Every structure is written in C-alpha cells, then in structure tokens.
Amino acid sequence: MADEDSSPISGLYPYAERFGVIDRLPEKGRARDEILAELRTMATEEDGFWQTGQCSGTMYCGDTSHYAFLNEAFNLYSHVNALQRDICPSATRFEGEITAMALDLMHADAVKEHHPGESPRGSVTSGGTDSIITAVLMYRDKARADKNITAPEMILPKTAHPAFEKGAHLFGLKVVHAPVHEDTTLVDMDFVRANINENTVMLVGSAGNYPYGTIDPIDELSALALEHDIGLHVDGCLGGFILPWGEQLGYDIPPFDFRLPGVTTISADTHKYGFGLKGTSVLMYRDKSFRDHVYFMTPEWPGGKYNSPGIAGSRSGGLLAAAWASMVSLGREGYLRYAKAIFETAFAMQKIVRAHEELHMMGNPTFCFSFTSDRFDIYHLNDFMHGRGWRFNGQQYPNAIHMCVTRPQTQPGVVEKFATDLEAAIAYALDPPIEQPKSGAIYGGVPKDVPGVDELVKNILVDYLDRCSDVPAR
Ligand SMILES: Cc1ncc(COP(=O)(O)O)c(C=O)c1O
C-alpha cells in the first residue's frame, strides 16, 4: 500500500512523455484550443489530487464555484498594472478596502485607545513572504532613522516562518533564534527577555506558527516590546483570516492583534484563509509612520520620479480585484460559516489522533495540528498515509507531520477516512517492512523519486532548476 504513488507528478520533467518538453519559443504559435486543452488536462488531473480532501493546507477554499467567480473578477483586471494608479483608480479602491477590512478584523480601532494620534494603515503584497520581508525592511530602516541602529537584530522563535530569515539575509539583520518549549511548542519568553539588547529592532510571534499551528504568547511579547520600545511583528499569514472567527465561535484563542498595545505590525494572507487567488497578503501597521519606511522613491531617474509602495514594482490589478471580491462576497457571515466547519473538522481529526496512545499531539493547536510518535518514526506512518492518498507536511526536530485543515477536509467522509487510514498506518509503522522511511521533512515541492535526504537536498538546491532547463535532446 505504502508503495502506491497517488501524486500526479513525478520525475524531473513532468508531463514530458505526454506533452514533450519546450526548450525554446515555438517557431509558429500553437492553436489556442490545443493549448487550452493541454492546460485543462494538467489542471484537472492535479486538482483531482487535493479535491479528495486529503491534502494538508495550500488549497484553502476548494470551492470551484468560488474560484470561477474570483477568476471572473480577475479576468476584468488581469491586464491592469496597479503601479499605474492614474489609469486604474479601481486598484486604489480595492487595495484600500481590502486593507480596511483586514485592519477591522485585527481590531485596529483599539490602536486609538492605546496610542491616540496614531493611524493604522496597511498595504497589499504578493504573499506572506513578501509581507514579512517588507516588515523586516521597515523595522531595519525605522530603527536606523529613529535610533541610529546600524547593526540591527531580531529575535525569532524557532518555529517562525523562514521568510523572516530570508528578510534578515536580504537586509542584513542578525537573527537571534529563540527556542520553544518542548511541551507547548511556544516561544521561550525567558530567552527572549534575556536576549533583547540595544540593537534589537524587532520581536516576532506567530498566530499561529506553520509547524504546529500553535499561537505564541503574543500578550507577553507585546508587554516586552512596549517595555523596550521595539517593534513586534505578529505573523498571522496563516491564522490571521481564520483565528478571529475561532475566537468568535468560542474556541480558546488568545488575543494576538492590535488589541495588544505592543503589536506594531501584522501580516495576514488573503491568499490563504482569506480565500482569494494566490498572490496576495495584507501587511498592517499600527501607524502610518511605520509604513513610510517601505515607500521607495527616487526622484532623479530619467524615466520619471519613481515611487513604489513596497518591494514589488508592477502589480496585478486582477489579484487585487479577486481578493476584494472574495472578501466582499463572503462577508462576516460567510467567513464564520466556513471557519466553523474547519474548526469542527480540525478538532474531530485531533480527537482521532489523541485516541491513539502511539501518537502525540504537538502543543495545543486549533485549525492546524501536528503530531509525532515516540514509538516509531512518524515518517513510516506518513509513507503509508501517502499510499492512501494523504499529503501531510513534514516537520523535523522532532520529526512530526502536520495537517492544516482547510475547506476540502470538511467534505463528508474525509474525517472518517482519516480515522480508518490512520489506524492502519499505525499498524504499518509499528512493524514497517523497510528500515528507512521514504518520506522526510521537506517544505515545498520537490521531485518525488529521489532517494535519501542528502541526495534530495542536493537535488533541490543544486540540480533541480538546472535539470529542468537542461532539457533532454529533441
Ligand atoms: C505562518 C506562516 N507565515 C508565513 C508564510 C509564508 O507565506 P507565503 O508562502 O504566502 O509566502 C506561511 C506559509 O505557509 C506561514 O504558514
């Protein structure tokens, strides 16, 4: 069973056998119908993989009529460049209103209570990583301007998304990694407290973090940030558009937003639980003075006085229109309804995991949960579940696998299949036919049939893109 491959893609040249490989512009353009048929074939087959509801995260809405509606909205603006606002005032409307709706969800009204005179603002970026690296750039430049800090540092929980490290790498910040408590998976606040120094420009907390879905003690981080007059970024890329509904539904979700006076920026992804199309996220600032640091202007360029509001230059008007359309079409009632089903499904799946003494839940999660085992390598269980069509995300230190519950899991029968398959997977993992599991802790897409982690890492980092462009001879 574990040997069966349920993934639609394998090998380094996907679809080469059926459609060939293109390595230069075709001499003559191909017929549109033919191209669309090819695209449709690949899309339909790939959609079939997650539409079963057995794929963790990534497909947040899963509702084909919602996607069709968003595509119609996208279609009207797909050709529009949101950098050229004079010819598309609608983009200003979309971005302004997306930001306003997100700020409202993050209780930006509370800012006025704590910091009278401050005005919360935001902007739409291309995704979670973009929002996070933009925040890192902002904190670096703000600290340089306000405090003359030239060797900036950030304190980063071990569980925080790699986008922060990417930002630190790009913009020259030192990263101080804070450990997390083994039992709760939450950041060690004593470590954070002890490691703040005169160069610390930002703290980070996740609501929730990607590996375990747990929520750092943002209230304590907020108090520390205020005490030391430093920034606090809350990474709500994953949880920002679902946790507020969980709180409203009465689940135990601590405040993580602008109600906490030390929270200075929040990222929340419209392309995750905002149910928009891929390619948008919202970065929110406690005050517009923070955002001023990410505007880039260069007035002397021969091409004109250049001015962009973030890292990107040209941006898609279509994606802004689709994110806006998603939010206003669902409204509070729609988001709450979807969230209720997601939370109920996530807790039902967690109950199934907790019923097995061989398995161990990581911390106290909500919509996204992770589990491990001290009886066997959890990747044996993962191998078996993969053979039954499941795609979990792999964690390491310790080895664990996670399920980020989205709407496709709320379909009838998915929880029941999870229960049945998990039971069989435990039996397999307790007595696996092979010593080394085939799966491992990899984030993101990888060529499938590459044995051994070292080989795999080599393939991803060194060979993969090279080989994709170094196409076989015609
Ligand atoms: C908690 C968290 N932060 C940031 C990101 C990065 O988002 P993106 O992949 O949209 O860049 C993710 C992605 O899953 C995430 O889960």
PDB file of C-alpha atoms and ligand atoms in Angstrom, residues 60 127-130 132 161 208-210 235 237-238 269 271-272 443, ligand 1:
ATOM      1  CA  TYR A  60      -7.875  26.887   1.321  1.00  0.00           C
ATOM      2  CA  GLY A 127       2.066  36.878  -0.347  1.00  0.00           C
ATOM      3  CA  GLY A 128       3.137  36.010   3.172  1.00  0.00           C
ATOM      4  CA  THR A 129       6.849  36.089   2.428  1.00  0.00           C
ATOM      5  CA  ASP A 130       6.547  39.491   0.777  1.00  0.00           C
ATOM      6  CA  ILE A 132       7.211  39.516   6.195  1.00  0.00           C
ATOM      7  CA  HIS A 161       8.446  31.021   9.177  1.00  0.00           C
ATOM      8  CA  GLY A 208      -0.273  30.513  14.556  1.00  0.00           C
ATOM      9  CA  ASN A 209       3.058  29.154  13.510  1.00  0.00           C
ATOM     10  CA  TYR A 210       3.391  26.919  10.457  1.00  0.00           C
ATOM     11  CA  ASP A 235       2.813  36.619  11.757  1.00  0.00           C
ATOM     12  CA  CYS A 237      -0.129  34.903   7.477  1.00  0.00           C
ATOM     13  CA  LEU A 238      -1.668  31.536   8.218  1.00  0.00           C
ATOM     14  CA  ASP A 269      -2.739  36.318   3.897  1.00  0.00           C
ATOM     15  CA  HIS A 271      -4.464  34.003  -0.432  1.00  0.00           C
ATOM     16  CA  LYS A 272      -4.790  31.562   2.465  1.00  0.00           C
ATOM     17  CA  TYR A 443       8.788  22.158   2.760  1.00  0.00           C
TER      18      TYR A 443
HETATM   19  C1  LIG B   1       2.870  31.111   9.460  1.00  0.00           C
HETATM   20  C2  LIG B   1       3.295  31.413   8.052  1.00  0.00           C
HETATM   21  N1  LIG B   1       3.941  32.557   7.791  1.00  0.00           N
HETATM   22  C3  LIG B   1       4.357  32.868   6.559  1.00  0.00           C
HETATM   23  C4  LIG B   1       4.128  32.033   5.498  1.00  0.00           C
HETATM   24  C5  LIG B   1       4.645  32.389   4.126  1.00  0.00           C
HETATM   25  O1  LIG B   1       3.601  32.625   3.245  1.00  0.00           O
HETATM   26  P1  LIG B   1       3.796  32.521   1.656  1.00  0.00           P
HETATM   27  O2  LIG B   1       4.064  31.101   1.346  1.00  0.00           O
HETATM   28  O3  LIG B   1       2.495  33.055   1.145  1.00  0.00           O
HETATM   29  O4  LIG B   1       4.932  33.395   1.273  1.00  0.00           O
HETATM   30  C6  LIG B   1       3.441  30.828   5.718  1.00  0.00           C
HETATM   31  C7  LIG B   1       3.192  29.894   4.618  1.00  0.00           C
HETATM   32  O5  LIG B   1       2.631  28.851   4.778  1.00  0.00           O
HETATM   33  C8  LIG B   1       3.015  30.516   7.030  1.00  0.00           C
HETATM   34  O6  LIG B   1       2.370  29.376   7.292  1.00  0.00           O
END
